[in-house]
PDB file of C-alpha atoms in Angstrom:
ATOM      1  CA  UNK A  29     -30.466 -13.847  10.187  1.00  0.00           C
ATOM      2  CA  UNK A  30     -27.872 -15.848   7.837  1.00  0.00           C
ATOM      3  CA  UNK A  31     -24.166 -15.527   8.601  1.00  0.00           C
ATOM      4  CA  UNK A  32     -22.498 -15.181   5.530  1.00  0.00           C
ATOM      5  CA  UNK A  33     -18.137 -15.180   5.388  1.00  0.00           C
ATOM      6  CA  UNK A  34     -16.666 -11.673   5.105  1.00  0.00           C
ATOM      7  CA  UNK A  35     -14.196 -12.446   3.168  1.00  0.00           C
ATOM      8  CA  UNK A  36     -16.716 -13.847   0.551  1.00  0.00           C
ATOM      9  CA  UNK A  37     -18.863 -11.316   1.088  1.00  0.00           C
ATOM     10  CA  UNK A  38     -15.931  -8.578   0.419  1.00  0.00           C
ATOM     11  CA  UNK A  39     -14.748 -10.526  -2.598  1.00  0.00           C
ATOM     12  CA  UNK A  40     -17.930  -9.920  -4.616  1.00  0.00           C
ATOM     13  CA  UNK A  41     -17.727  -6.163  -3.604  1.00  0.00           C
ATOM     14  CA  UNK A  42     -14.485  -5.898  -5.270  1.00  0.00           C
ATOM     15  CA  UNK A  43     -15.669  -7.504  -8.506  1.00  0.00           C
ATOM     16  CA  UNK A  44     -19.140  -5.967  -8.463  1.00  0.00           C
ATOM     17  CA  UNK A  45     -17.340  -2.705  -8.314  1.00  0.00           C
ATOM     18  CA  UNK A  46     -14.513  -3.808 -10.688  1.00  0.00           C
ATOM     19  CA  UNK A  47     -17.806  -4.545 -12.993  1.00  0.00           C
ATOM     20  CA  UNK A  48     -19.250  -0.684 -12.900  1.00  0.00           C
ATOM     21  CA  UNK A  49     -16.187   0.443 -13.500  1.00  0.00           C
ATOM     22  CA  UNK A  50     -15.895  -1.526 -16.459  1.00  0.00           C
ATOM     23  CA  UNK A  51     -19.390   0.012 -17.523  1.00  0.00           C
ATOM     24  CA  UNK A  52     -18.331   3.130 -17.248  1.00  0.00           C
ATOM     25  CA  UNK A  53     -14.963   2.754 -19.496  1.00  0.00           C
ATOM     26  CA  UNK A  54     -17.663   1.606 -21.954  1.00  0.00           C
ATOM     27  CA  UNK A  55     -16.048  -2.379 -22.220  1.00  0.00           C
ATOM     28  CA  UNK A  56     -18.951  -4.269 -21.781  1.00  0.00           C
ATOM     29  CA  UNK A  57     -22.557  -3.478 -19.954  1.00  0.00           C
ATOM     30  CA  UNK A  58     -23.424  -3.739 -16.507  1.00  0.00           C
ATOM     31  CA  UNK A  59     -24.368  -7.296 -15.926  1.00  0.00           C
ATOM     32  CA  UNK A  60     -23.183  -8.199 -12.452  1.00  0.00           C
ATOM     33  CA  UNK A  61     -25.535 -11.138 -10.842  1.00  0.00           C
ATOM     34  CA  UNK A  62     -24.309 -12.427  -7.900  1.00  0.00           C
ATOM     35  CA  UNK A  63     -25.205 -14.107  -4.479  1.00  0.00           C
ATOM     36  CA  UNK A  64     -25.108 -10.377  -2.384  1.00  0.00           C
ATOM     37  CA  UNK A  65     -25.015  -8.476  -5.203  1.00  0.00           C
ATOM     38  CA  UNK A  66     -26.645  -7.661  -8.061  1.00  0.00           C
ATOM     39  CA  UNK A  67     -26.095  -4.268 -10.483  1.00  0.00           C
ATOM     40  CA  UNK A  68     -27.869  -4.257 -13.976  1.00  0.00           C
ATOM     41  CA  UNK A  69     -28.936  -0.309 -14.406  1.00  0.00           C
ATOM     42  CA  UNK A  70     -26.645   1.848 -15.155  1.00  0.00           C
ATOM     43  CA  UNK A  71     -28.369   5.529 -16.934  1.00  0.00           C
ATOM     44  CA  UNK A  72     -26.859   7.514 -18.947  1.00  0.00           C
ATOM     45  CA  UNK A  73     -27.116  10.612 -16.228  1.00  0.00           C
ATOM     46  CA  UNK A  74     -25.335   8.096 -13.883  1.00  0.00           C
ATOM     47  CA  UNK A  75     -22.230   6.937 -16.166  1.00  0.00           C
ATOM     48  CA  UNK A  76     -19.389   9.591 -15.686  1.00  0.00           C
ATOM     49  CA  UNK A  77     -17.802   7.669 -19.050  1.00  0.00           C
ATOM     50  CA  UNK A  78     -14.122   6.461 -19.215  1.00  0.00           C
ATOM     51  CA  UNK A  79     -11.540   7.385 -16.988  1.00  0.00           C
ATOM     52  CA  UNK A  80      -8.963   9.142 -18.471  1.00  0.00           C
ATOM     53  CA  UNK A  81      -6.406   7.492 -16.217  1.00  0.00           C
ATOM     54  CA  UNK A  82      -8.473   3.885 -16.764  1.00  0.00           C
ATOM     55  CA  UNK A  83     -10.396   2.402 -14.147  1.00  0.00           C
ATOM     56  CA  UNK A  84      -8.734   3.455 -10.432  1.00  0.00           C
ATOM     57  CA  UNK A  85      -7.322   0.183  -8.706  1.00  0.00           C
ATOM     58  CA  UNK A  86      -9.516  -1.574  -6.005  1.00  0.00           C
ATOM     59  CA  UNK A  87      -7.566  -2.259  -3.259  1.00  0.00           C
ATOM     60  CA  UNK A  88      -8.485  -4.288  -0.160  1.00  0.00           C
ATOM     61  CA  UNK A  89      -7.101  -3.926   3.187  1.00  0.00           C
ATOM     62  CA  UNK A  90      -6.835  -7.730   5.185  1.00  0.00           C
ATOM     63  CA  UNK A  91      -5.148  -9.153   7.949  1.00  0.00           C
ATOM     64  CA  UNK A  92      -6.291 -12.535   8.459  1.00  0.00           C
ATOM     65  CA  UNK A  93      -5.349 -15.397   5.827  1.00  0.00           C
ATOM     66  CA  UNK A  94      -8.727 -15.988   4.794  1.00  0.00           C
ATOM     67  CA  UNK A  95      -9.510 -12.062   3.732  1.00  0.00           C
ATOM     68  CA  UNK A  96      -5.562 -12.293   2.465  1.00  0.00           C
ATOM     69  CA  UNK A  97      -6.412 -14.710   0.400  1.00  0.00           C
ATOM     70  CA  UNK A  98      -9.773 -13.316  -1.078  1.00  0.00           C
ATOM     71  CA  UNK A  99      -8.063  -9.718  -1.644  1.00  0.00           C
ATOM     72  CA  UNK A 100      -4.986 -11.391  -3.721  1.00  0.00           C
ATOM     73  CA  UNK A 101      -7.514 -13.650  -5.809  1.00  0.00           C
ATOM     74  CA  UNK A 102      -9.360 -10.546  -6.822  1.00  0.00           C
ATOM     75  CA  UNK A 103      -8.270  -7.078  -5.852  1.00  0.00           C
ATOM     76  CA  UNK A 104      -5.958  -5.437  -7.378  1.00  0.00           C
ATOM     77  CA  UNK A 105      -3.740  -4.418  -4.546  1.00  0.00           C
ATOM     78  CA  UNK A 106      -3.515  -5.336  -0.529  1.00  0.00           C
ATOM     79  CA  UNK A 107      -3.349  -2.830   2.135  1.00  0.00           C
ATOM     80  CA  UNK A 108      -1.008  -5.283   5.141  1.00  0.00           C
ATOM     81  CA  UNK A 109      -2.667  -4.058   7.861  1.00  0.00           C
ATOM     82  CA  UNK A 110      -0.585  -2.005  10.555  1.00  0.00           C
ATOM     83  CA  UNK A 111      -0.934  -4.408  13.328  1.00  0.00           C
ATOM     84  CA  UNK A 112       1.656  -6.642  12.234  1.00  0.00           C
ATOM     85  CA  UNK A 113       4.992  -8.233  12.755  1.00  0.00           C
ATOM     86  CA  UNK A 114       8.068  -9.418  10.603  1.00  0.00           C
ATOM     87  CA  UNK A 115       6.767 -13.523  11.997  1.00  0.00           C
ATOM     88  CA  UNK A 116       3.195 -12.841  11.204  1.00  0.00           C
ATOM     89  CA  UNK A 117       3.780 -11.686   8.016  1.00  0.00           C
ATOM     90  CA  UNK A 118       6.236 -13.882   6.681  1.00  0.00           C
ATOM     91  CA  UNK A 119       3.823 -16.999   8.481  1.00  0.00           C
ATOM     92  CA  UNK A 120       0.521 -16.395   7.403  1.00  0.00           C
ATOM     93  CA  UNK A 121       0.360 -12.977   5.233  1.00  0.00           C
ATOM     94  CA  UNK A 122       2.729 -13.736   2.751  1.00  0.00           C
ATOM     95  CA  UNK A 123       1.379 -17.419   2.150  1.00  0.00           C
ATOM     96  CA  UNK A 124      -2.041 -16.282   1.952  1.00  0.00           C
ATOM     97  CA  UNK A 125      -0.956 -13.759  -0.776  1.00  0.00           C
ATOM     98  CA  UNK A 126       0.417 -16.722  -2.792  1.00  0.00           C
ATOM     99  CA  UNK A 127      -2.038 -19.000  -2.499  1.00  0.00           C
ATOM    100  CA  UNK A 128      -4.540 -16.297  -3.776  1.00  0.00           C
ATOM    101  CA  UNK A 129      -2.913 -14.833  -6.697  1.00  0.00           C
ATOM    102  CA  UNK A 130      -2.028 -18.325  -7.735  1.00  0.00           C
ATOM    103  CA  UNK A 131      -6.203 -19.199  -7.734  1.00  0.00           C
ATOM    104  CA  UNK A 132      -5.894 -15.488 -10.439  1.00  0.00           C
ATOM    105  CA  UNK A 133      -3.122 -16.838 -11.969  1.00  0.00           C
ATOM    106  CA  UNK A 134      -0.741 -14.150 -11.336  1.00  0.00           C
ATOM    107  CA  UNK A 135       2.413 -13.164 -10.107  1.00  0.00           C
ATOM    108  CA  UNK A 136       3.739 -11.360  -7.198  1.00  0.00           C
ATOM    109  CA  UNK A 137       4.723  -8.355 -10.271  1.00  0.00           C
ATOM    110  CA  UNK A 138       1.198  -7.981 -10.759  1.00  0.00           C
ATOM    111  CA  UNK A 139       0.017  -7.379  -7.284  1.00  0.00           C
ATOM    112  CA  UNK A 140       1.112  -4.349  -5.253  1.00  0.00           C
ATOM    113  CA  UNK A 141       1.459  -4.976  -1.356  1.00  0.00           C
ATOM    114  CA  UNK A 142       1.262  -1.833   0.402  1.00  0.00           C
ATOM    115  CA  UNK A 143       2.249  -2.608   3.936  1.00  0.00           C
ATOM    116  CA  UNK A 144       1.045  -0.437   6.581  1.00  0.00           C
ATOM    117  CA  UNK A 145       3.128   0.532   9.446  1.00  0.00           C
ATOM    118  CA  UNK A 146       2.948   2.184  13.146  1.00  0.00           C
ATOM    119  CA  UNK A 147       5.846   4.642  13.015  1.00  0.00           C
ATOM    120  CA  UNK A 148       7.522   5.726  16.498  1.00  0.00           C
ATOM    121  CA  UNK A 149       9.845   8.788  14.663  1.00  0.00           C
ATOM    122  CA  UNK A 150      12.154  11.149  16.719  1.00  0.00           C
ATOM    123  CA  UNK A 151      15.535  13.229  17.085  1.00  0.00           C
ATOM    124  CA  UNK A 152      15.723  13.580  20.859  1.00  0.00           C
ATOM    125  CA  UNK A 153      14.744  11.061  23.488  1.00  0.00           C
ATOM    126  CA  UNK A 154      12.006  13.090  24.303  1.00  0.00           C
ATOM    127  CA  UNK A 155      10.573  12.519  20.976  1.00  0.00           C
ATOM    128  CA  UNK A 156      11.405   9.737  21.038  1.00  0.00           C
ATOM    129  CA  UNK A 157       9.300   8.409  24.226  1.00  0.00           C
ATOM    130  CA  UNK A 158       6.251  10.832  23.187  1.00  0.00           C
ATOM    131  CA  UNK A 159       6.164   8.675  19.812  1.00  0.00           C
ATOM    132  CA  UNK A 160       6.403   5.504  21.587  1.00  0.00           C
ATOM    133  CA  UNK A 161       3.856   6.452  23.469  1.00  0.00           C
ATOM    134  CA  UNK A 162       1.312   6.874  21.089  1.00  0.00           C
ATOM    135  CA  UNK A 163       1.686   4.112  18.876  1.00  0.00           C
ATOM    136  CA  UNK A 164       1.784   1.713  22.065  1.00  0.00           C
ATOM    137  CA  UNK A 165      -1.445   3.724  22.614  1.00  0.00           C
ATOM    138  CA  UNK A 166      -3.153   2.450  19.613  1.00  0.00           C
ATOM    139  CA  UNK A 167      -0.665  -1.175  19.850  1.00  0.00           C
ATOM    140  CA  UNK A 168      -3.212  -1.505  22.929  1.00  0.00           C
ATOM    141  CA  UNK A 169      -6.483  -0.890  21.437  1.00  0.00           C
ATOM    142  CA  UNK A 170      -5.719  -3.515  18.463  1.00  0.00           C
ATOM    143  CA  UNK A 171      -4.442  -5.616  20.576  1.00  0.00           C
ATOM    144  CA  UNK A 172      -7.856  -5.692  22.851  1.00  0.00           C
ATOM    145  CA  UNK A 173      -9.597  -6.448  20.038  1.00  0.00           C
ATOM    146  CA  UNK A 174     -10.185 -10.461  19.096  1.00  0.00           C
ATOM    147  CA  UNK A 175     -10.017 -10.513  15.435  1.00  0.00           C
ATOM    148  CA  UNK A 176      -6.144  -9.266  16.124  1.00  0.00           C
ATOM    149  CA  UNK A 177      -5.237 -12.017  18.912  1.00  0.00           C
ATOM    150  CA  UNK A 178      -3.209 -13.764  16.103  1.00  0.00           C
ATOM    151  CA  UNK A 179      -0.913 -11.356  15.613  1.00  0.00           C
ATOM    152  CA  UNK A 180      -0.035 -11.666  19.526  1.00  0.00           C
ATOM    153  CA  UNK A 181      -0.353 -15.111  19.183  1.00  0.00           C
ATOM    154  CA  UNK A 182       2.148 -15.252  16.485  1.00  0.00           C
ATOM    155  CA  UNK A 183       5.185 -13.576  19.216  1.00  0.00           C
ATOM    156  CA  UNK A 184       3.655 -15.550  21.954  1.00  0.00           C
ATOM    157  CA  UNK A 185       2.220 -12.988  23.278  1.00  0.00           C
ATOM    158  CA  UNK A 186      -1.382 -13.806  23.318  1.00  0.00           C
ATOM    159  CA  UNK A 187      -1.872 -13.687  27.040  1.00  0.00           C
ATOM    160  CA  UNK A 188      -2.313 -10.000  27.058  1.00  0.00           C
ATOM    161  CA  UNK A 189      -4.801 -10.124  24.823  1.00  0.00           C
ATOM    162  CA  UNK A 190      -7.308 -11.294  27.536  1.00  0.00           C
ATOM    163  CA  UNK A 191      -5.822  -8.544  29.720  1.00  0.00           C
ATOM    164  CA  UNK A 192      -6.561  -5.891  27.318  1.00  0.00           C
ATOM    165  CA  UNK A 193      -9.642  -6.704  26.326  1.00  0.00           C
ATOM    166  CA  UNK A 194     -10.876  -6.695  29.637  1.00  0.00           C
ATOM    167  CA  UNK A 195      -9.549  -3.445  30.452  1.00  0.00           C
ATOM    168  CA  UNK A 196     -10.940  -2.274  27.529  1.00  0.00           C
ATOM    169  CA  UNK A 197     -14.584  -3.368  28.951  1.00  0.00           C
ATOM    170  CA  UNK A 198     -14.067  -0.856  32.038  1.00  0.00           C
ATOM    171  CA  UNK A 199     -11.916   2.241  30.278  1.00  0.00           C
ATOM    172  CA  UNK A 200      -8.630   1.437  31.769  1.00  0.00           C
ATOM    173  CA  UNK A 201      -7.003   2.787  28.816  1.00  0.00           C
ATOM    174  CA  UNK A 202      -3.758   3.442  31.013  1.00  0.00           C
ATOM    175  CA  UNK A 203      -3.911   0.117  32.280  1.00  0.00           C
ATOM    176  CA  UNK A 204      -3.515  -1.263  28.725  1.00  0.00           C
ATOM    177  CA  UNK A 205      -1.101   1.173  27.726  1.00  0.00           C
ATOM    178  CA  UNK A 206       1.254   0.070  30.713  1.00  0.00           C
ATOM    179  CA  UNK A 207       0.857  -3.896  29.217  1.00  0.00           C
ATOM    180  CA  UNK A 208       2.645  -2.558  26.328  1.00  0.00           C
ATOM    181  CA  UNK A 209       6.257  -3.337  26.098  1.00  0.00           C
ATOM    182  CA  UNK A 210       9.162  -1.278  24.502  1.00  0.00           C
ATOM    183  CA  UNK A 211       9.496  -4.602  22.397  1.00  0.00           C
ATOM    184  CA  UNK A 212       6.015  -5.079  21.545  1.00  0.00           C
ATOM    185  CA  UNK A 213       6.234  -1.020  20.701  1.00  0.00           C
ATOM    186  CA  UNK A 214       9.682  -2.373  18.202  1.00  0.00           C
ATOM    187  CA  UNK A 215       8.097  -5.647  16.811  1.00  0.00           C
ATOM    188  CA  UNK A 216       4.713  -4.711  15.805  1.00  0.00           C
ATOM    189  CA  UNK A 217       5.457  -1.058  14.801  1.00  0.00           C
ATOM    190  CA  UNK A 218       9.258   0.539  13.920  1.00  0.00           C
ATOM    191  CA  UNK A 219      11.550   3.238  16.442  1.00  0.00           C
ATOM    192  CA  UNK A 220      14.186   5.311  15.903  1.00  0.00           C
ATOM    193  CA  UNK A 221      15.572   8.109  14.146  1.00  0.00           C
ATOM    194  CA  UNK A 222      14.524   8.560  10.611  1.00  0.00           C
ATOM    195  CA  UNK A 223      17.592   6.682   9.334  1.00  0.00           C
ATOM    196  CA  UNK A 224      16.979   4.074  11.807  1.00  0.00           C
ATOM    197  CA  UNK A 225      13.129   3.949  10.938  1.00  0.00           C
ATOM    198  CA  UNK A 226      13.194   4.362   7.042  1.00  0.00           C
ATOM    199  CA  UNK A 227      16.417   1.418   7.417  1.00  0.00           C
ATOM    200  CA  UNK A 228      13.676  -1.040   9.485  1.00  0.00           C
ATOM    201  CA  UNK A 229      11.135  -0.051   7.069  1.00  0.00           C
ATOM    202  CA  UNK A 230      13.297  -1.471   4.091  1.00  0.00           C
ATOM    203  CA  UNK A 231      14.316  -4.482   5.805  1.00  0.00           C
ATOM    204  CA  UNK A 232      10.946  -5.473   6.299  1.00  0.00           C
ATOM    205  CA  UNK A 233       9.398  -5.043   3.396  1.00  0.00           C
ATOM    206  CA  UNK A 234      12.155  -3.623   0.629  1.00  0.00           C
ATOM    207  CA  UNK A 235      11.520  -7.129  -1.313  1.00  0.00           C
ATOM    208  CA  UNK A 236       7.673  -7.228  -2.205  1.00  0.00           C
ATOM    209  CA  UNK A 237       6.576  -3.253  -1.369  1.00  0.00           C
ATOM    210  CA  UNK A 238       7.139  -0.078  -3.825  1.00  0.00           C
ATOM    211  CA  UNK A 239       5.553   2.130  -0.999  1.00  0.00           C
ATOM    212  CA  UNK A 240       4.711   1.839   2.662  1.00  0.00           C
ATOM    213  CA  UNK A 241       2.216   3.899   4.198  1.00  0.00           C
ATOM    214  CA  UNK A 242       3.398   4.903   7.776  1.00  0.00           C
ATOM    215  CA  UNK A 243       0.571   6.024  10.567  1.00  0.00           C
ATOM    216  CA  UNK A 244       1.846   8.490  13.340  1.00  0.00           C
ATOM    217  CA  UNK A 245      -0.486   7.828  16.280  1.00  0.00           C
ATOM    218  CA  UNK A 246      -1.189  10.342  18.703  1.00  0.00           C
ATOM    219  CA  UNK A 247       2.080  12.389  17.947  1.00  0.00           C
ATOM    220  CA  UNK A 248       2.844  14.513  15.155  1.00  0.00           C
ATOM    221  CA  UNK A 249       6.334  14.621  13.535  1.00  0.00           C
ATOM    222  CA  UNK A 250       7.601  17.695  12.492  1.00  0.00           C
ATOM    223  CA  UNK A 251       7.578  17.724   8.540  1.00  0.00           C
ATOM    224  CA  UNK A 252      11.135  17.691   7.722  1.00  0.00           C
ATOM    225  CA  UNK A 253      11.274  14.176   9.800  1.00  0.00           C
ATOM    226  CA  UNK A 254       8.654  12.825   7.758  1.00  0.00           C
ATOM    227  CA  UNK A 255      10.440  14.002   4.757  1.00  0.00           C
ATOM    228  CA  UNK A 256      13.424  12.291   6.087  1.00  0.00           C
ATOM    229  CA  UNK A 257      11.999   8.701   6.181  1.00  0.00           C
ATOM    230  CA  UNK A 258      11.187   9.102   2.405  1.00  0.00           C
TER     231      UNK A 258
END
């Protein structure tokens, strides 16, 4: 078998698909040669024809600088994946965004960043500790799994990394949750009221994201405290 990068791999996805659509909104034929991919038919019975809304954006989700990279040199938006913290972004996400729009010569304006985030939401302090619960939950599982080690790494925190991924091997899903602090829970993911939550939200990311796409793990909010974080 041949080993062949993801993030290369990935990259001609997005412009093979960025190629049908361009098919289909009738601006030039379907052409694409490339070293995974190659897409030259395109029937009639098989062309829905143009868009009208033009071609939908392709959007890549990434975490590590390499896939960063890729997704701002040729996708047209980046999903920040939720496992994340204020260091790790600013370090190695927000680089790797630069370096890659500046191989597409563009601008920060022309790329959307759509950062992801692990929400714990409440009113009460029970709420509260169910909602920390769950996103420490799924905190754990990432954090088990190698390919998210940096992100530990980058709060020095990549000790429990071996810990979790261990227990992970044997089902100790308890056991992981209890290696999950209260400031991992508050670095990695956001906790508070709505005010509180929606206010962390901005800080974070109010300069370079239009929208943020918050994940609820394991708990459910009622709906007028999601509507209050908008």
């Amino acid at each position: 078998a041949v080993w062949h990068p993801p993030a290369k791999f990935l990259g001609e996805t997005v412009r093979a698909v960025k190629a049908i659509f361009a098919a289909w909104e009738g601006q030039s034929p379907l052409d694409f040669r490339g070293e995974f991919h190659t897409h030259t038919l395109m029937p009639p019975n098989f062309n829905p024809g143009p868009n009208p809304f033009g071609p939908p954006p392709v959007l890549m989700g990434a975490l590590g600088p390499i896939m960063t990279r890729t997704a701002a040199e040729v996708a047209d938006g980046l999903l920040v994946m939720p496992f994340n913290t204020v260091r790790h972004f600013t370090d190695r996400t927000l680089p790797a965004i630069e370096e890659g729009l500046r191989r597409s010569d563009r601008t920060m304006a022309q790329f959307p960043i759509i950062p992801q985030m692990m929400v714990a939401v409440g009113h009460t302090d029970q709420q509260l500790r169910a909602a920390v619960d769950g996103v420490a939950f799924l905190i754990a599982f990432y954090g088990s799994t190698p390919a998210y080690r940096p992100v530990l790494d980058a709060e020095g925190w990549g000790g429990a990394h071996h810990e979790l991924n261990r227990l992970s091997k044997i089902g100790d899903f308890a056991g992981m949750r209890a290696l999950i602090t209260d400031e991992m829970v508050e670095r990695i993911g956001v906790v508070g009221s709505p005010s509180e939550c929606a206010a962390e939200i901005g800080r974070r990311f109010g300069d370079v994201a239009d929208e943020v796409c918050c994940y609820f793990p394991a708990y459910e909010p009622d709906a007028a405290t999601v509507a209050a974080l908008v």
